[in-house]
Short mmCIF file of N, CA, C and O in Angstrom, two decimals:
data_model
loop_
_atom_site.label_atom_id
_atom_site.label_comp_id
_atom_site.label_asym_id
_atom_site.label_seq_id
_atom_site.Cartn_x
_atom_site.Cartn_y
_atom_site.Cartn_z
N UNK A 1 -31.63 70.92 -15.47
CA UNK A 1 -32.82 70.41 -16.11
C UNK A 1 -33.73 71.57 -16.47
O UNK A 1 -33.94 72.49 -15.68
N UNK A 2 -34.25 71.51 -17.62
CA UNK A 2 -35.10 72.58 -18.13
C UNK A 2 -36.53 72.39 -17.63
O UNK A 2 -37.07 71.28 -17.68
N UNK A 3 -37.12 73.45 -17.14
CA UNK A 3 -38.51 73.39 -16.68
C UNK A 3 -39.44 73.59 -17.87
O UNK A 3 -39.27 74.50 -18.67
N UNK A 4 -40.40 72.73 -17.96
CA UNK A 4 -41.35 72.79 -19.04
C UNK A 4 -42.62 73.47 -18.56
O UNK A 4 -43.04 73.27 -17.43
N UNK A 5 -43.23 74.25 -19.42
CA UNK A 5 -44.51 74.86 -19.08
C UNK A 5 -45.60 74.10 -19.80
O UNK A 5 -45.55 73.90 -21.01
N UNK A 6 -46.55 73.64 -19.02
CA UNK A 6 -47.64 72.85 -19.58
C UNK A 6 -48.89 73.72 -19.70
O UNK A 6 -49.18 74.54 -18.83
N UNK A 7 -49.62 73.46 -20.77
CA UNK A 7 -50.85 74.23 -20.98
C UNK A 7 -52.09 73.43 -20.56
O UNK A 7 -53.16 74.01 -20.42
N UNK A 8 -51.90 72.11 -20.37
CA UNK A 8 -53.06 71.31 -19.98
C UNK A 8 -52.59 70.09 -19.18
O UNK A 8 -51.42 69.72 -19.18
N UNK A 9 -53.57 69.50 -18.50
CA UNK A 9 -53.27 68.29 -17.74
C UNK A 9 -52.97 67.10 -18.68
O UNK A 9 -52.23 66.18 -18.32
N UNK A 10 -53.50 67.13 -19.86
CA UNK A 10 -53.27 66.06 -20.83
C UNK A 10 -51.79 66.01 -21.23
O UNK A 10 -51.20 64.93 -21.38
N UNK A 11 -51.16 67.17 -21.38
CA UNK A 11 -49.75 67.24 -21.72
C UNK A 11 -48.90 66.68 -20.58
O UNK A 11 -47.91 65.97 -20.80
N UNK A 12 -49.31 67.00 -19.35
CA UNK A 12 -48.60 66.47 -18.17
C UNK A 12 -48.73 64.96 -18.13
O UNK A 12 -47.75 64.24 -17.93
N UNK A 13 -49.93 64.46 -18.32
CA UNK A 13 -50.17 63.02 -18.31
C UNK A 13 -49.38 62.32 -19.42
O UNK A 13 -48.84 61.23 -19.21
N UNK A 14 -49.28 62.96 -20.57
CA UNK A 14 -48.54 62.40 -21.68
C UNK A 14 -47.05 62.26 -21.33
O UNK A 14 -46.43 61.22 -21.56
N UNK A 15 -46.46 63.30 -20.76
CA UNK A 15 -45.06 63.25 -20.36
C UNK A 15 -44.83 62.24 -19.24
O UNK A 15 -43.81 61.53 -19.22
N UNK A 16 -45.78 62.15 -18.31
CA UNK A 16 -45.65 61.16 -17.24
C UNK A 16 -45.70 59.73 -17.80
O UNK A 16 -44.96 58.85 -17.34
N UNK A 17 -46.53 59.52 -18.79
CA UNK A 17 -46.61 58.20 -19.43
C UNK A 17 -45.30 57.86 -20.15
O UNK A 17 -44.80 56.73 -20.06
N UNK A 18 -44.73 58.85 -20.83
CA UNK A 18 -43.44 58.65 -21.51
C UNK A 18 -42.35 58.32 -20.50
O UNK A 18 -41.56 57.39 -20.70
N UNK A 19 -42.30 59.05 -19.40
CA UNK A 19 -41.29 58.79 -18.37
C UNK A 19 -41.47 57.41 -17.75
O UNK A 19 -40.49 56.71 -17.46
N UNK A 20 -42.72 57.01 -17.56
CA UNK A 20 -43.00 55.69 -17.00
C UNK A 20 -42.51 54.59 -17.94
O UNK A 20 -41.88 53.62 -17.50
N UNK A 21 -42.75 54.75 -19.23
CA UNK A 21 -42.30 53.77 -20.21
C UNK A 21 -40.77 53.73 -20.31
O UNK A 21 -40.17 52.66 -20.42
N UNK A 22 -40.13 54.89 -20.25
CA UNK A 22 -38.67 54.93 -20.28
C UNK A 22 -38.08 54.24 -19.06
O UNK A 22 -37.11 53.49 -19.16
N UNK A 23 -38.69 54.46 -17.91
CA UNK A 23 -38.23 53.81 -16.69
C UNK A 23 -38.37 52.30 -16.80
O UNK A 23 -37.47 51.54 -16.41
N UNK A 24 -39.47 51.82 -17.36
CA UNK A 24 -39.69 50.39 -17.54
C UNK A 24 -38.67 49.79 -18.52
O UNK A 24 -38.16 48.69 -18.30
N UNK A 25 -38.34 50.53 -19.57
CA UNK A 25 -37.33 50.07 -20.53
C UNK A 25 -35.98 49.92 -19.84
O UNK A 25 -35.30 48.90 -20.01
N UNK A 26 -35.58 50.92 -19.07
CA UNK A 26 -34.30 50.85 -18.37
C UNK A 26 -34.29 49.71 -17.35
O UNK A 26 -33.28 49.00 -17.20
N UNK A 27 -35.40 49.49 -16.69
CA UNK A 27 -35.51 48.40 -15.72
C UNK A 27 -35.34 47.05 -16.42
O UNK A 27 -34.62 46.18 -15.94
N UNK A 28 -35.99 46.88 -17.56
CA UNK A 28 -35.88 45.63 -18.31
C UNK A 28 -34.46 45.43 -18.83
O UNK A 28 -33.97 44.30 -18.89
N UNK A 29 -33.79 46.51 -19.23
CA UNK A 29 -32.40 46.40 -19.67
C UNK A 29 -31.51 45.93 -18.53
O UNK A 29 -30.61 45.10 -18.73
N UNK A 30 -31.74 46.43 -17.34
CA UNK A 30 -30.97 46.00 -16.17
C UNK A 30 -31.21 44.53 -15.89
O UNK A 30 -30.27 43.76 -15.64
N UNK A 31 -32.47 44.10 -15.93
CA UNK A 31 -32.78 42.69 -15.70
C UNK A 31 -32.12 41.80 -16.75
O UNK A 31 -31.59 40.72 -16.43
N UNK A 32 -32.13 42.23 -17.99
CA UNK A 32 -31.51 41.47 -19.06
C UNK A 32 -30.00 41.36 -18.84
O UNK A 32 -29.40 40.29 -19.02
N UNK A 33 -29.37 42.45 -18.43
CA UNK A 33 -27.94 42.45 -18.16
C UNK A 33 -27.60 41.52 -17.01
O UNK A 33 -26.62 40.77 -17.07
N UNK A 34 -28.42 41.53 -15.98
CA UNK A 34 -28.20 40.63 -14.84
C UNK A 34 -28.32 39.18 -15.27
O UNK A 34 -27.52 38.33 -14.89
N UNK A 35 -29.33 38.87 -16.08
CA UNK A 35 -29.51 37.50 -16.56
C UNK A 35 -28.32 37.05 -17.40
O UNK A 35 -27.86 35.91 -17.28
N UNK A 36 -27.81 37.92 -18.26
CA UNK A 36 -26.65 37.56 -19.07
C UNK A 36 -25.42 37.34 -18.20
O UNK A 36 -24.63 36.43 -18.44
N UNK A 37 -25.26 38.17 -17.17
CA UNK A 37 -24.13 37.99 -16.26
C UNK A 37 -24.24 36.67 -15.52
O UNK A 37 -23.24 35.96 -15.34
N UNK A 38 -25.45 36.30 -15.10
CA UNK A 38 -25.65 35.01 -14.43
C UNK A 38 -25.29 33.86 -15.35
O UNK A 38 -24.67 32.89 -14.93
N UNK A 39 -25.68 33.95 -16.61
CA UNK A 39 -25.36 32.90 -17.57
C UNK A 39 -23.85 32.74 -17.73
O UNK A 39 -23.35 31.62 -17.86
N UNK A 40 -23.13 33.85 -17.72
CA UNK A 40 -21.69 33.79 -17.90
C UNK A 40 -20.98 33.29 -16.65
O UNK A 40 -19.91 32.68 -16.74
N UNK A 41 -21.55 33.57 -15.49
CA UNK A 41 -20.91 33.20 -14.23
C UNK A 41 -21.19 31.76 -13.86
O UNK A 41 -20.33 31.07 -13.35
N UNK A 42 -22.40 31.28 -14.10
CA UNK A 42 -22.76 29.94 -13.69
C UNK A 42 -21.89 28.90 -14.38
O UNK A 42 -21.56 29.03 -15.55
N UNK A 43 -21.51 27.87 -13.66
CA UNK A 43 -20.58 26.89 -14.22
C UNK A 43 -21.20 25.93 -15.22
O UNK A 43 -20.49 25.14 -15.81
N UNK A 44 -22.49 25.98 -15.46
CA UNK A 44 -23.11 25.03 -16.38
C UNK A 44 -22.54 25.17 -17.78
O UNK A 44 -22.27 24.17 -18.44
N UNK A 45 -22.34 26.39 -18.24
CA UNK A 45 -21.75 26.59 -19.57
C UNK A 45 -20.30 26.12 -19.60
O UNK A 45 -19.87 25.49 -20.56
N UNK A 46 -19.57 26.41 -18.55
CA UNK A 46 -18.17 26.01 -18.50
C UNK A 46 -18.04 24.50 -18.45
O UNK A 46 -17.19 23.92 -19.11
N UNK A 47 -18.89 23.87 -17.66
CA UNK A 47 -18.82 22.42 -17.53
C UNK A 47 -19.17 21.72 -18.83
O UNK A 47 -18.55 20.72 -19.20
N UNK A 48 -20.17 22.22 -19.52
CA UNK A 48 -20.52 21.59 -20.79
C UNK A 48 -19.39 21.76 -21.81
O UNK A 48 -19.11 20.85 -22.60
N UNK A 49 -18.73 22.90 -21.79
CA UNK A 49 -17.59 23.13 -22.68
C UNK A 49 -16.45 22.17 -22.34
O UNK A 49 -15.85 21.55 -23.23
N UNK A 50 -16.16 22.04 -21.05
CA UNK A 50 -15.09 21.14 -20.62
C UNK A 50 -15.44 19.69 -20.97
O UNK A 50 -14.58 18.93 -21.40
N UNK A 51 -16.70 19.34 -20.82
CA UNK A 51 -17.13 17.99 -21.17
C UNK A 51 -16.93 17.71 -22.66
O UNK A 51 -16.45 16.65 -23.04
N UNK A 52 -17.27 18.67 -23.51
CA UNK A 52 -17.07 18.49 -24.95
C UNK A 52 -15.60 18.34 -25.29
O UNK A 52 -15.22 17.49 -26.10
N UNK A 53 -14.76 19.17 -24.69
CA UNK A 53 -13.32 19.08 -24.94
C UNK A 53 -12.80 17.73 -24.46
O UNK A 53 -12.01 17.07 -25.15
N UNK A 54 -13.23 17.31 -23.28
CA UNK A 54 -12.79 16.03 -22.73
C UNK A 54 -13.16 14.87 -23.66
O UNK A 54 -12.35 14.00 -23.94
N UNK A 55 -14.39 14.89 -24.16
CA UNK A 55 -14.83 13.82 -25.06
C UNK A 55 -14.02 13.82 -26.35
O UNK A 55 -13.68 12.77 -26.88
N UNK A 56 -13.71 15.01 -26.87
CA UNK A 56 -12.95 15.09 -28.11
C UNK A 56 -11.50 14.64 -27.91
O UNK A 56 -10.94 13.95 -28.75
N UNK A 57 -10.89 15.04 -26.79
CA UNK A 57 -9.49 14.72 -26.55
C UNK A 57 -9.32 13.25 -26.20
O UNK A 57 -8.40 12.58 -26.68
N UNK A 58 -10.20 12.72 -25.37
CA UNK A 58 -10.04 11.36 -24.87
C UNK A 58 -10.81 10.32 -25.68
O UNK A 58 -11.15 9.27 -25.18
N UNK A 59 -11.05 10.59 -26.94
CA UNK A 59 -11.69 9.59 -27.79
C UNK A 59 -10.65 9.05 -28.76
O UNK A 59 -9.69 9.72 -29.13
N UNK A 60 -10.79 7.81 -29.18
CA UNK A 60 -9.88 7.19 -30.13
C UNK A 60 -8.61 6.70 -29.49
O UNK A 60 -8.48 6.60 -28.27
N UNK A 61 -7.63 6.39 -30.32
CA UNK A 61 -6.36 5.83 -29.82
C UNK A 61 -5.56 6.86 -29.06
O UNK A 61 -4.91 6.55 -28.06
N UNK A 62 -5.61 8.10 -29.50
CA UNK A 62 -4.90 9.17 -28.79
C UNK A 62 -5.45 9.30 -27.37
O UNK A 62 -4.70 9.45 -26.41
N UNK A 63 -6.74 9.21 -27.23
CA UNK A 63 -7.37 9.29 -25.92
C UNK A 63 -7.01 8.11 -25.05
O UNK A 63 -6.81 8.27 -23.84
N UNK A 64 -6.90 6.93 -25.63
CA UNK A 64 -6.53 5.75 -24.87
C UNK A 64 -5.12 5.89 -24.31
O UNK A 64 -4.87 5.58 -23.14
N UNK A 65 -4.22 6.40 -25.13
CA UNK A 65 -2.84 6.63 -24.68
C UNK A 65 -2.83 7.65 -23.55
O UNK A 65 -2.15 7.46 -22.53
N UNK A 66 -3.57 8.74 -23.70
CA UNK A 66 -3.61 9.76 -22.66
C UNK A 66 -4.20 9.21 -21.37
O UNK A 66 -3.73 9.54 -20.28
N UNK A 67 -5.24 8.37 -21.47
CA UNK A 67 -5.85 7.80 -20.27
C UNK A 67 -4.87 6.90 -19.52
O UNK A 67 -4.96 6.77 -18.30
N UNK A 68 -3.94 6.31 -20.21
CA UNK A 68 -2.94 5.47 -19.57
C UNK A 68 -1.80 6.30 -19.00
O UNK A 68 -1.34 6.07 -17.88
N UNK A 69 -1.34 7.30 -19.74
CA UNK A 69 -0.14 8.05 -19.37
C UNK A 69 -0.42 9.12 -18.31
O UNK A 69 0.39 9.33 -17.40
N UNK A 70 -1.54 9.81 -18.39
CA UNK A 70 -1.82 10.93 -17.49
C UNK A 70 -1.82 10.53 -16.02
O UNK A 70 -1.23 11.22 -15.19
N UNK A 71 -2.44 9.42 -15.61
CA UNK A 71 -2.37 9.05 -14.19
C UNK A 71 -0.94 8.82 -13.70
O UNK A 71 -0.61 9.18 -12.57
N UNK A 72 -0.09 8.24 -14.56
CA UNK A 72 1.31 8.05 -14.16
C UNK A 72 2.02 9.38 -13.98
O UNK A 72 2.81 9.56 -13.05
N UNK A 73 1.76 10.31 -14.85
CA UNK A 73 2.39 11.63 -14.73
C UNK A 73 1.91 12.34 -13.47
O UNK A 73 2.71 12.92 -12.73
N UNK A 74 0.63 12.28 -13.20
CA UNK A 74 0.09 12.91 -11.98
C UNK A 74 0.68 12.25 -10.74
O UNK A 74 1.08 12.93 -9.79
N UNK A 75 0.75 10.93 -10.74
CA UNK A 75 1.30 10.20 -9.60
C UNK A 75 2.77 10.55 -9.40
O UNK A 75 3.23 10.78 -8.28
N UNK A 76 3.54 10.63 -10.48
CA UNK A 76 4.94 11.01 -10.39
C UNK A 76 5.07 12.42 -9.81
O UNK A 76 5.91 12.68 -8.95
N UNK A 77 4.24 13.34 -10.29
CA UNK A 77 4.31 14.73 -9.83
C UNK A 77 3.98 14.84 -8.35
O UNK A 77 4.62 15.57 -7.61
N UNK A 78 2.99 14.11 -7.90
CA UNK A 78 2.59 14.17 -6.49
C UNK A 78 3.60 13.49 -5.57
O UNK A 78 3.76 13.90 -4.42
N UNK A 79 4.27 12.47 -6.05
CA UNK A 79 5.18 11.71 -5.20
C UNK A 79 6.65 12.08 -5.36
O UNK A 79 7.50 11.49 -4.70
N UNK A 80 6.98 13.04 -6.18
CA UNK A 80 8.38 13.42 -6.37
C UNK A 80 8.91 14.09 -5.12
O UNK A 80 8.16 14.67 -4.32
N UNK A 81 10.20 14.04 -4.96
CA UNK A 81 10.84 14.67 -3.80
C UNK A 81 10.95 16.17 -4.08
O UNK A 81 11.21 16.60 -5.19
N UNK A 82 10.76 16.94 -3.08
CA UNK A 82 10.75 18.39 -3.27
C UNK A 82 12.10 18.96 -3.66
O UNK A 82 12.18 19.99 -4.28
N UNK A 83 13.18 18.34 -3.29
CA UNK A 83 14.51 18.87 -3.56
C UNK A 83 14.99 18.60 -4.97
O UNK A 83 15.96 19.17 -5.42
N UNK A 84 14.32 17.76 -5.71
CA UNK A 84 14.80 17.38 -7.04
C UNK A 84 14.29 18.29 -8.11
O UNK A 84 13.29 18.82 -8.16
#
């Protein structure tokens, strides 16, 4: 790091103010990154996406057929013999 020579206290205060503002900017960037990570991790976005897909897939006649067939498939899978 290069040492700076100051000729007045005003120059020192000016650099200290700049450093303080830079530190605040970096701090706010970290907070913003943390908030974005929380948004991506929390299941609320995932659940709303799954809900939209569920509504689209299980609507209409195709959805009616799936609502009837899927429980039978799940029941068959759970009750099948392990050796088969």
